[in-house]
Coordinates of C-alpha atoms and ligand atoms in Angstrom, one line a residue:
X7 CA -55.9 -11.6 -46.9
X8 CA -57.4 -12.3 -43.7
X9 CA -56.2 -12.9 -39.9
X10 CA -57.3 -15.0 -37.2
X11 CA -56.9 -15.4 -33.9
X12 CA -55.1 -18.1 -32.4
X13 CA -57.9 -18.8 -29.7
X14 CA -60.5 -18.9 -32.3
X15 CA -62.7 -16.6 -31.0
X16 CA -62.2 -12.6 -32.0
X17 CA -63.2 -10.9 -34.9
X18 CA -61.0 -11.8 -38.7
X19 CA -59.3 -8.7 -39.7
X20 CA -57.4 -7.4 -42.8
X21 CA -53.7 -6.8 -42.5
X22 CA -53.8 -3.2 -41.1
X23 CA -56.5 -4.2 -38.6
X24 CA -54.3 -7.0 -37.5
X25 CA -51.2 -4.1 -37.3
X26 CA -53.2 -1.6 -35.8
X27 CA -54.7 -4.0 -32.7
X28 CA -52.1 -5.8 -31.4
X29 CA -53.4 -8.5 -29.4
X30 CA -56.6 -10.3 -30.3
X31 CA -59.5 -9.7 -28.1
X32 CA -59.9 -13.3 -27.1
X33 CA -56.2 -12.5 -26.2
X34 CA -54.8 -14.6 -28.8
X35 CA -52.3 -13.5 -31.6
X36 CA -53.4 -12.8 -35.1
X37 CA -51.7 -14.9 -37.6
X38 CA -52.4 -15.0 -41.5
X39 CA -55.6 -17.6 -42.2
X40 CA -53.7 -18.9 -44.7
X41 CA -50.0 -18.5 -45.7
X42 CA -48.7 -17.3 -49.4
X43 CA -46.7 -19.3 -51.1
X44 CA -43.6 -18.2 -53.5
X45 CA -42.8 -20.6 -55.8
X46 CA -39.3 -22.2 -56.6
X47 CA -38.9 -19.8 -59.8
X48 CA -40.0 -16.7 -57.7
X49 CA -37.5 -17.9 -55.3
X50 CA -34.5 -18.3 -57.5
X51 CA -35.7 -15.0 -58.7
X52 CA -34.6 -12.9 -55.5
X53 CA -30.9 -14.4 -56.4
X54 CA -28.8 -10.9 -56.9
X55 CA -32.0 -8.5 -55.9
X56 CA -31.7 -5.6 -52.9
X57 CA -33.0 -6.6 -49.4
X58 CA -35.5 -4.0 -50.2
X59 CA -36.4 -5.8 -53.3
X60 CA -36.6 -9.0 -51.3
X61 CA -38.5 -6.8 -48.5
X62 CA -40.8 -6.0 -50.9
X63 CA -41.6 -9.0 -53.0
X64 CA -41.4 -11.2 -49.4
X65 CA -44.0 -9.0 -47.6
X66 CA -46.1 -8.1 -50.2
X67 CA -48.7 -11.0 -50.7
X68 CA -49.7 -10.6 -46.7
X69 CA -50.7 -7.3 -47.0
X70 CA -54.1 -7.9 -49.2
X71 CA -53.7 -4.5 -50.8
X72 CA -53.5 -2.1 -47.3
X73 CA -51.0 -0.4 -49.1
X74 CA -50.2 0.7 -53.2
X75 CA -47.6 -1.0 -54.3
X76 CA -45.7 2.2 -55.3
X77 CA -46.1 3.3 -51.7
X78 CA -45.1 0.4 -50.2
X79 CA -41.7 0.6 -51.6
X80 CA -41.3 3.5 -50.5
X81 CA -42.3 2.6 -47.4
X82 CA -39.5 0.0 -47.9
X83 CA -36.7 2.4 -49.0
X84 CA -37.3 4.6 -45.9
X85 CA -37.1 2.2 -43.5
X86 CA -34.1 0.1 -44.9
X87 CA -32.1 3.3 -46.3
X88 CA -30.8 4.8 -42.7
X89 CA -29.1 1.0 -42.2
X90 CA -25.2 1.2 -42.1
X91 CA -24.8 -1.9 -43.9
X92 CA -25.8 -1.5 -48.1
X93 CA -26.2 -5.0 -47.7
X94 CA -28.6 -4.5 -44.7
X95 CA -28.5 -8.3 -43.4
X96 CA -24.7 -9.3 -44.5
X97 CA -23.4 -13.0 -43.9
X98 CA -20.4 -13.7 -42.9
X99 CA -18.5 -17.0 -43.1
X100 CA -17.7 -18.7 -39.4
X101 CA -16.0 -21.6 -40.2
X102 CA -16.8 -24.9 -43.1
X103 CA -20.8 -24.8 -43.6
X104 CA -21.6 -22.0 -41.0
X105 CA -22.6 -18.4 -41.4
X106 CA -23.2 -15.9 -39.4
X107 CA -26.2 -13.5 -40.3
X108 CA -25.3 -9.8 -39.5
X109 CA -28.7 -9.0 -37.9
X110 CA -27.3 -5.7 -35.8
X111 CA -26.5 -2.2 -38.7
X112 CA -30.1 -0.9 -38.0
X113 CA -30.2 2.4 -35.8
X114 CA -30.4 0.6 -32.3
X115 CA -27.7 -1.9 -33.0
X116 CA -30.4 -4.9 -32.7
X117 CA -32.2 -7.0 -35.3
X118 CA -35.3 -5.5 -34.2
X119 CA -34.8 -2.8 -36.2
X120 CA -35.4 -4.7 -39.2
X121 CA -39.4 -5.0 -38.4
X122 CA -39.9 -1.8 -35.7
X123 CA -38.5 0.5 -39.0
X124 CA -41.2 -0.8 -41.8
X125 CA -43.5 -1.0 -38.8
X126 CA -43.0 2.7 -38.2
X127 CA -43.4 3.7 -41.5
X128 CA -46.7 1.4 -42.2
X129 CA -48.5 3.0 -38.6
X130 CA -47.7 6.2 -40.2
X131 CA -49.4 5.8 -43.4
X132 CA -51.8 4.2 -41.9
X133 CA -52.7 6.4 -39.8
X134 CA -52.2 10.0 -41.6
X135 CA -54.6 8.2 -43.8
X136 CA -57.1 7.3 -41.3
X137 CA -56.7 10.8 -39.4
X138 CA -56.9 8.8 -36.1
X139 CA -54.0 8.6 -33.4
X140 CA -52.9 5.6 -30.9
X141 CA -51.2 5.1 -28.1
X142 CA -48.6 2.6 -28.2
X143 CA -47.4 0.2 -25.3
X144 CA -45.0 -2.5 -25.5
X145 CA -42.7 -4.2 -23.0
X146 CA -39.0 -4.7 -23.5
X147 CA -36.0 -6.9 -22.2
X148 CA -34.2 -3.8 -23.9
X149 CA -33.8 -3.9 -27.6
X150 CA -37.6 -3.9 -28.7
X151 CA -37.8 -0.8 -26.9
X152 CA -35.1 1.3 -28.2
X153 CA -36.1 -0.1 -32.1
X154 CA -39.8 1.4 -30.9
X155 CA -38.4 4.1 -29.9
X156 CA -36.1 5.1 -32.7
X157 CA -39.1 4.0 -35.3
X158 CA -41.9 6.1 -33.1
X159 CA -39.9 9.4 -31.9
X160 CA -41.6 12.9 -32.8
X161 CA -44.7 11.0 -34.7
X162 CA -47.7 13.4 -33.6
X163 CA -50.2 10.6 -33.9
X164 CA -48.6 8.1 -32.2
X165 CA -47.6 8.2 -27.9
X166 CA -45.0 5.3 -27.2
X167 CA -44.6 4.1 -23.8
X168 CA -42.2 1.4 -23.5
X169 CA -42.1 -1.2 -20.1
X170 CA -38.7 -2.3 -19.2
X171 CA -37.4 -4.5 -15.7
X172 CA -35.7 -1.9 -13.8
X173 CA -31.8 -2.8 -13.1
X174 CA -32.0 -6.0 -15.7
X175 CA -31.0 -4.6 -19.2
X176 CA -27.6 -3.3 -20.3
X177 CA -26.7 0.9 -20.0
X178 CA -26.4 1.3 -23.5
X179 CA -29.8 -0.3 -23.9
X180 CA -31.3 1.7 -21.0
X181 CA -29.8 5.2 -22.5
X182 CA -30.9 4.4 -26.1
X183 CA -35.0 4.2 -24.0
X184 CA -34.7 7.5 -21.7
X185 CA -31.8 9.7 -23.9
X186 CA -34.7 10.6 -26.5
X187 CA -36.4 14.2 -25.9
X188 CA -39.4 14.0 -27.8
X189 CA -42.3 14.5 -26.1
X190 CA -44.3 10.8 -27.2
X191 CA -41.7 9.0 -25.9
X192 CA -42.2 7.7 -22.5
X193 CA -39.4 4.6 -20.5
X194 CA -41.1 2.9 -17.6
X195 CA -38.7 1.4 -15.6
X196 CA -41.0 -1.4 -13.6
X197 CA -39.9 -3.5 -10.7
X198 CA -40.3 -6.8 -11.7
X199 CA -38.5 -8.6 -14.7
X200 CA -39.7 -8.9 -18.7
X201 CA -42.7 -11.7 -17.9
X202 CA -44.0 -9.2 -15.3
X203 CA -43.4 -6.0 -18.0
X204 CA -44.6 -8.5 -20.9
X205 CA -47.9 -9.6 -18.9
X206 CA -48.6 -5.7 -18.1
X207 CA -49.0 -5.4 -21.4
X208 CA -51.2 -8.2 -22.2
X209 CA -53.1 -7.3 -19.0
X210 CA -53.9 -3.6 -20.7
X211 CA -54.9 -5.0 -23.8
X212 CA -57.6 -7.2 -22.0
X213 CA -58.9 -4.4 -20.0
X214 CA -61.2 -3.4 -22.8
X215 CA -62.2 0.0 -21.1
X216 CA -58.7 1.6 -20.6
X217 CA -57.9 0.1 -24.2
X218 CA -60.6 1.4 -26.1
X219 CA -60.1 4.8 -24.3
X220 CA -56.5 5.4 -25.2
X221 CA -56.8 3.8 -28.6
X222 CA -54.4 0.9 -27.4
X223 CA -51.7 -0.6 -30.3
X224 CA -48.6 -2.7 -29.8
X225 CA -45.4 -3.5 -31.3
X226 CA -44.1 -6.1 -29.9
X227 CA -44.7 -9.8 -32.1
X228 CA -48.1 -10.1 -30.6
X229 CA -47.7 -8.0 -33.8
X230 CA -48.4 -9.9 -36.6
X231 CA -46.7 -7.0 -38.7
X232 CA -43.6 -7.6 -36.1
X233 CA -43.0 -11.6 -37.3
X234 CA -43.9 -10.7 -41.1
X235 CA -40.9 -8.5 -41.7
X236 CA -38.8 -11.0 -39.8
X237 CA -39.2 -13.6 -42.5
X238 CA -37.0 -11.6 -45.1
X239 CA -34.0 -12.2 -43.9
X240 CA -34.3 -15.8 -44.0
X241 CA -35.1 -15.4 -47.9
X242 CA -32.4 -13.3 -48.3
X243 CA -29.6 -15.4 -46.3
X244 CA -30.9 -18.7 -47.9
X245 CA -31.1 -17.4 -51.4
X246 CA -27.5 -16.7 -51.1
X247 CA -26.6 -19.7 -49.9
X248 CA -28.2 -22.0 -53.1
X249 CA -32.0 -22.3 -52.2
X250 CA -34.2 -23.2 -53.2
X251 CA -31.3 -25.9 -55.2
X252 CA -30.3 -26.2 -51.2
X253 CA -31.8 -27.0 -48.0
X254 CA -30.6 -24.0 -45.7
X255 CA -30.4 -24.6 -41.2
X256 CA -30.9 -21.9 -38.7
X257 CA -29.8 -21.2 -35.6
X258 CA -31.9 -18.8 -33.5
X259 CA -31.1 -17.1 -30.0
X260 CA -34.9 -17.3 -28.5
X261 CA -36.7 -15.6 -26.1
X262 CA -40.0 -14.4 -27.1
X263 CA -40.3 -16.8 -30.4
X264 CA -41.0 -14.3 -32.5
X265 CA -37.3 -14.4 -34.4
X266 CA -37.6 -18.0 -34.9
X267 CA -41.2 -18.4 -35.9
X268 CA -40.5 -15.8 -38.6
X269 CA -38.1 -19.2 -39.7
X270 CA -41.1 -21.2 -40.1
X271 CA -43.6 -18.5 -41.7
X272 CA -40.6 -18.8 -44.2
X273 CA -40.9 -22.6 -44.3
X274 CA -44.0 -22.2 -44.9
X275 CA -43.9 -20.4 -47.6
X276 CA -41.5 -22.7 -49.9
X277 CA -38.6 -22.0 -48.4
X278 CA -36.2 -25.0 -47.8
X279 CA -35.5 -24.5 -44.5
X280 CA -34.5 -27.5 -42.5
X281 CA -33.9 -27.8 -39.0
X282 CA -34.9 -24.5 -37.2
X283 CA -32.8 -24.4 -34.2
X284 CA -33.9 -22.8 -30.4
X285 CA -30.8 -21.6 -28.4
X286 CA -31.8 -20.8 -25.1
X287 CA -29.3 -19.1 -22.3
X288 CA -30.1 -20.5 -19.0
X289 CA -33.9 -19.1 -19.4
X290 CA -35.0 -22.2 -21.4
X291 CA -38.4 -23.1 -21.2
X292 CA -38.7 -23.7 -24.7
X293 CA -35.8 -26.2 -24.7
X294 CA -37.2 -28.4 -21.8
X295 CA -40.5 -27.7 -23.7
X296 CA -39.1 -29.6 -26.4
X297 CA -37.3 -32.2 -24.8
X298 CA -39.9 -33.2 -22.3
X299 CA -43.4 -31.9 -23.7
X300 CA -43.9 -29.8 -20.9
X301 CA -44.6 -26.1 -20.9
X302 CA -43.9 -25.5 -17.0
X303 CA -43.2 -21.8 -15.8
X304 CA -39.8 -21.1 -14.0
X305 CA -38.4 -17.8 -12.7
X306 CA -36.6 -15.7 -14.7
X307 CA -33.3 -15.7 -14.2
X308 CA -30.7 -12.9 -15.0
X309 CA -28.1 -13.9 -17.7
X310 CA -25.2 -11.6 -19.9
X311 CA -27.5 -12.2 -22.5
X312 CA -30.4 -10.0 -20.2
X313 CA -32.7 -9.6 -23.6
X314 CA -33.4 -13.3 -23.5
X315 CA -34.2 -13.3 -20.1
X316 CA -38.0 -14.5 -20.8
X317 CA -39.9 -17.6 -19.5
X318 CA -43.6 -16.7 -20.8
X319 CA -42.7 -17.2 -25.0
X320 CA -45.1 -15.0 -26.6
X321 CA -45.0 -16.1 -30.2
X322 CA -45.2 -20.1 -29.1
X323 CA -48.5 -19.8 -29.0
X324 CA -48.5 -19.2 -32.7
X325 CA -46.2 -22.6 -33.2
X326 CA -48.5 -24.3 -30.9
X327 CA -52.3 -23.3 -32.8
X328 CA -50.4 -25.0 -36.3
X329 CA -49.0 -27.7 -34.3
X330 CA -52.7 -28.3 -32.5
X331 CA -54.2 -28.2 -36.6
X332 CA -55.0 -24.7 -35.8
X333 CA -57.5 -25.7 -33.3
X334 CA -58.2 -22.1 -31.0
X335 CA -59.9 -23.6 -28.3
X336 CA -57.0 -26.3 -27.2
X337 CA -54.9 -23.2 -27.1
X338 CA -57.1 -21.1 -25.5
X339 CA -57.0 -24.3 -22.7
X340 CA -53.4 -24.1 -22.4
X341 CA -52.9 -20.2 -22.3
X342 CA -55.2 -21.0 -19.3
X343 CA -53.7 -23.2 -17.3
X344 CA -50.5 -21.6 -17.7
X345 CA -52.3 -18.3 -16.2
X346 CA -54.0 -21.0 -13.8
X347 CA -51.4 -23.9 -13.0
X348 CA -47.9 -22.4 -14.1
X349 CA -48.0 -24.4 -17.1
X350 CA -49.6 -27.9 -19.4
X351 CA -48.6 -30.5 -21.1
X352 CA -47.9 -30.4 -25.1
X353 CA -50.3 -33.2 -26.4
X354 CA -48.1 -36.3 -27.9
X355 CA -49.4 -35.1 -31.4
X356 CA -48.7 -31.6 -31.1
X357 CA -44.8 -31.8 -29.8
X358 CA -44.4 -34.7 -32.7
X359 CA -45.0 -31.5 -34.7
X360 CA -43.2 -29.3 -33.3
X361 CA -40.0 -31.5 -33.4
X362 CA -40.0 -32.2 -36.9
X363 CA -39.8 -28.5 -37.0
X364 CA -38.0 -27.1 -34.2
X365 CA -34.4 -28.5 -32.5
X366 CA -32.9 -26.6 -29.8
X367 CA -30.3 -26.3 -27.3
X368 CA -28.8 -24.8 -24.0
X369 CA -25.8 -22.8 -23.0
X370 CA -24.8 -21.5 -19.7
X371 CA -23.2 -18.3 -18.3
X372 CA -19.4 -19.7 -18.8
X373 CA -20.4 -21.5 -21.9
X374 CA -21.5 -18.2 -23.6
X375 CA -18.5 -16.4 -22.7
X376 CA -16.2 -18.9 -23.7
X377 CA -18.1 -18.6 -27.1
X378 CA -17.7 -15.1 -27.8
X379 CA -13.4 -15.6 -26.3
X380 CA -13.2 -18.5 -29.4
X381 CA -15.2 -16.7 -31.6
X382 CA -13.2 -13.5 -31.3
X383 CA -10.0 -15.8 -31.4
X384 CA -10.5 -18.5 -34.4
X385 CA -12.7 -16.0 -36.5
X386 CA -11.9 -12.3 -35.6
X387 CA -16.0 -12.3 -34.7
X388 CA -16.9 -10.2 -32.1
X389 CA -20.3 -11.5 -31.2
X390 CA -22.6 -10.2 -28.5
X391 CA -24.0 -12.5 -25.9
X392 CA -27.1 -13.5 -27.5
X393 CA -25.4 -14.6 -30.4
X394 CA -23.0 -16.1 -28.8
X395 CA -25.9 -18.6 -27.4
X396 CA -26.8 -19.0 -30.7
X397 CA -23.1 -20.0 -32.3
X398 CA -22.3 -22.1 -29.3
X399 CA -25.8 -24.0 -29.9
X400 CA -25.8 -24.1 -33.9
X401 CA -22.3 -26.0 -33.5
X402 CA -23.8 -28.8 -31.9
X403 CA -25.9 -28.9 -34.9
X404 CA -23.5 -28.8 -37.9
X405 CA -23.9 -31.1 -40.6
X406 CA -22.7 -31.9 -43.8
X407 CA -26.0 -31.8 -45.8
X408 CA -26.9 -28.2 -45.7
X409 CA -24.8 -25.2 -44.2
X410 CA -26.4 -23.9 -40.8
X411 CA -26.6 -19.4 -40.3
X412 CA -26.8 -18.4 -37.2
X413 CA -28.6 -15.0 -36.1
X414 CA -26.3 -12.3 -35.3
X415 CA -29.3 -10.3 -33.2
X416 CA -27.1 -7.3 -31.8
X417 CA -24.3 -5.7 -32.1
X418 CA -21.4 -6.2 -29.3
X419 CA -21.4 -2.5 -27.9
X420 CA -25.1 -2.7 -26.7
X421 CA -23.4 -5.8 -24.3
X422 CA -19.6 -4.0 -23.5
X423 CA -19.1 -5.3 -20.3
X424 CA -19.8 -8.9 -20.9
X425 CA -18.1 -8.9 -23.8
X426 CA -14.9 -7.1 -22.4
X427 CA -15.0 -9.5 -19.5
X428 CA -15.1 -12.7 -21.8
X429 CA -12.4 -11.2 -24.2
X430 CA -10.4 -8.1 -22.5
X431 CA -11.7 -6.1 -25.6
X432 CA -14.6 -3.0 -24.8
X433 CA -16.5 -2.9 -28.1
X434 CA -16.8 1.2 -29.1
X435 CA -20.3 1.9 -29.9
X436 CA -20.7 3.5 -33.6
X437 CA -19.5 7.5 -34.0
X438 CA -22.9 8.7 -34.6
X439 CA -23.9 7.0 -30.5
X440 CA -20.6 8.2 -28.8
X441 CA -22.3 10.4 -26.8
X442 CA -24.7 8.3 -25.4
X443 CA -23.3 8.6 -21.9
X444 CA -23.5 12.6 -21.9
X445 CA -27.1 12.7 -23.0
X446 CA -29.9 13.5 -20.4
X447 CA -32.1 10.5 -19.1
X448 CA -35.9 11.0 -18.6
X449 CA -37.4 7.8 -16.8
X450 CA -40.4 7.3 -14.4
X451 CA -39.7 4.6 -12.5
X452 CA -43.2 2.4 -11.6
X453 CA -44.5 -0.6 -9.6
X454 CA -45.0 -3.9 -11.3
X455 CA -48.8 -2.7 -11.1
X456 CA -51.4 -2.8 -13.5
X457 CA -53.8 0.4 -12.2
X458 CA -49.9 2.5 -11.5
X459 CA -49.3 1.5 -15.0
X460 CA -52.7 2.6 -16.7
X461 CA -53.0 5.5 -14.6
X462 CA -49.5 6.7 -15.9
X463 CA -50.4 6.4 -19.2
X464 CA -54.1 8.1 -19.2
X465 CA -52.6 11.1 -17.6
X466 CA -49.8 11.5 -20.4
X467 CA -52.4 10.6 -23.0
X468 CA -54.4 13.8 -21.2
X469 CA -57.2 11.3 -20.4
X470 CA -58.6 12.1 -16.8
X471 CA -58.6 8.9 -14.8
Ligands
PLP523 C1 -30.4 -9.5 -28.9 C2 -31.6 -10.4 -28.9 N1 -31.4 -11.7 -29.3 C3 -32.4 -12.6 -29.3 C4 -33.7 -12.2 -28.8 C5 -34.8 -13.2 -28.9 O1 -35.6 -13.0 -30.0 P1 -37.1 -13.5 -29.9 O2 -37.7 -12.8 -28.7 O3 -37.7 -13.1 -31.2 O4 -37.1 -15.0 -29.7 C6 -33.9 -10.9 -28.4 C7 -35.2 -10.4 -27.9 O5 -36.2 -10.7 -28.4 C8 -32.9 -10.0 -28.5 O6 -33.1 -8.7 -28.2
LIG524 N1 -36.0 -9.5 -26.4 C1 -37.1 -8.6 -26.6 C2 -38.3 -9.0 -25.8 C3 -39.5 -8.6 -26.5 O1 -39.7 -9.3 -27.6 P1 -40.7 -9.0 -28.8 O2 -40.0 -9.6 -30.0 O3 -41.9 -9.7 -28.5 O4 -40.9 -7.5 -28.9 C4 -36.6 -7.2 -26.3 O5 -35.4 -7.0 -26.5 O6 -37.3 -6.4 -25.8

């Protein structure tokens, strides 16, 4: 099994490579040179089975042997078995033809637990095997970082630093980031918003001195390993639903792309998926992207749904390298004139692909709260924010020919006071969190600056600047 870059121009790794690195050194993203396929019978055949079954049988043909397969479900069974759902991604009915996918019994309340906690164990093996240690950055709108933190605490061969926009996540999300103790864990609270954390991150990966010198890995879905272990669920949730006998819709709350593309990789692979469906909140590049062909740059803007608060769409560049026939260098053009001009235009061919892919929709501030009020009224649902955004979207898009799930992606307590202002009700987090308030906070707060940042992170990695 091989990887490639999306810019066409770094070296092809094997699957741990591809985990291990992070970004491509052309600064592309790796992605899988060509994707498995599971066939209608091997399908059917997940009918009934665990999620770690599914986890396992889903994953397993992208790994090209990195792991036994005796140790990888093992791997599997440690990383699932701390959920506190036994059905790990439940789905729950919403109304006639829609279905809400429970994304948010993980540790951190967020369905980013689902890839951070196989992530976690794989870096491990990997690297116990390999004797070598990394340093781990990633940047966070605030539920990447507390799943990378949960997955990474009191590892010895692994420091996580973790990039967050000062004064734009929720408390509980903060808390879960700087209540930790263990010494490899390190919150950065920067002044600026996600792009500018998310660009940090990208810009220390491209300075190949400070990378190589601190052994540089990342986990956000620059992480090929990230997207992979996304794509279960959509097995799971469909197979319950009648595929591959049914065509299945989904409804995604986007920011970074990385949920949604997992969709496709899905697709890809045999699964009927039909319409893949963006919700955006009020940050919605993608949704004018696919309305008007143009990728153009905005501000970001804050929202009560503050983890989709991103304009620069990190996995999009993955949709965009199939949609362009997997040609690196017209992406590589367009990464740089969005660094250069703010933005490009999508080539006619290459949005016709995306569209017969990808819908997607809109919803503003009152829009989502009025969402999670009727929710919480007509189905006894009490969604967060995010999806929220995604219900209010994936009801524009119900039809008869094949029920729609939307992505549940966390849990209501992480979001209490927008969720108490839109409904009068203050979601309690979980027993084993209540005393998230009384724990100790450990933060360094930092300037949206590239040498601040790196020089932060040498001197905790005891490397002399
Ligand atoms: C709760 C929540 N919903 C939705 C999203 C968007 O997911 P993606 O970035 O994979 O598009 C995020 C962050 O990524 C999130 O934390
Ligand atoms: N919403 C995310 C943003 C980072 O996304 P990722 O999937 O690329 O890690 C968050 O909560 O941090």
């Amino acid at each position: 099994m091989r990887y490639i870059s999306t810019r066409g121009d770094a070296p092809v790794l094997g699957f741990e490579e591809a985990m291990l690195t992070g970004l491509a050194r052309d600064g592309g993203l790796y992605v899988p040179e060509d994707i498995p396929q599971l066939s209608e019978a091997e399908i059917a055949d997940l009918a009934g089975r665990s999620y770690e079954e599914a986890a396992f049988r889903v994953m397993w043909p992208f790994l090209g042997g990195a792991f036994g397969e005796d140790q990888f479900r093992e791997l599997i069974a440690n990383a699932y078995g701390g959920f506190g759902h036994a059905a790990r991604a439940p789905l729950v009915q919403l109304g006639p033809g829609h279905f809400l996918l429970e994304l948010f019994h993980g540790p951190t309340l967020a369905f980013k637990d689902f890839a951070m906690q196989i992530i976690g164990q794989m870096f491990e093996a990997a690297l116990s095997r390999s004797g070598s240690r990394v340093t781990i950055v990633g940047a966070t709108s605030g539920d990447t970082g507390s799943a990378a933190i949960e997955a990474f605490r009191g590892l010895d061969a692994v420091d996580v630093f973790i990039l967050y926009p000062h004064g734009r996540i929720s408390e509980v999300q903060r808390r879960q980031m700087t209540t930790p103790s263990e010494a490899n864990v390190h919150a950065l609270a920067v002044d600026g918003d996600f792009d500018d954390c998310q660009a940090l991150v990208k810009a220390m990966f491209n300075d190949f001195a400070f990378r190589d010198a601190v052994a540089l890995a990342g986990v956000n879905s620059i992480n090929w390993g990230r997207v992979l272990a996304q794509v279960v669920y959509y097995f799971t949730a469909a197979v319950s639903l009648g595929a591959p006998g049914r065509v299945v819709d989904f409804t995604v709350p986007t920011g970074n792309f990385g949920d949604i593309f997992a969709g496709y990789i899905a697709k890809r692979m045999g699964l009927p998926v039909g319409r893949l469906i963006v919700a955006t909140n009020r940050n919605d590049i993608l949704h004018r992207t696919l309305q008007n062909g143009a990728y153009v740059k905005e501000g970001v803007h804050p929202t009560i749904s503050p983890s989709m608060d991103i304009q620069v769409s990190s996995n999009f560049e993955r949709a965009l390298f199939d949609a362009y026939g997997r040609d690196g260098r017209a992406v590589a053009q367009q990464m740089e004139a969005l660094v250069a001009e703010g933005g490009f235009e999508v080539s006619q061919g290459a949005i016709g692909v995306l569209r017969e892919h990808y819908a997607s929709g809109r919803v503003s501030e009152e829009e989502t709260s009025a969402q999670i009020a009727l929710s919480l009224e007509t189905t006894g649902e009490l969604l967060c924010p995010h999806s929220a955004v995604g219900v209010a979207v994936a009801e524009r898009y119900l039809r008869r020919e094949a029920p729609m799930v939307t992505l549940a992606t966390a849990h209501p307590a992480k979001f209490p006071d927008a969720v108490e202002a839109a409904t009068g009700v203050r979601p309690p987090l979980p027993a084993r969190m209540a005393d998230l308030y009384e724990r100790e906070e450990r933060v360094t707060r930092v300037a949206n600056d590239l040498q601040a940042v790196e020089e932060i992170v040498r001197d905790r990695v005891g490397l002399v600047a």
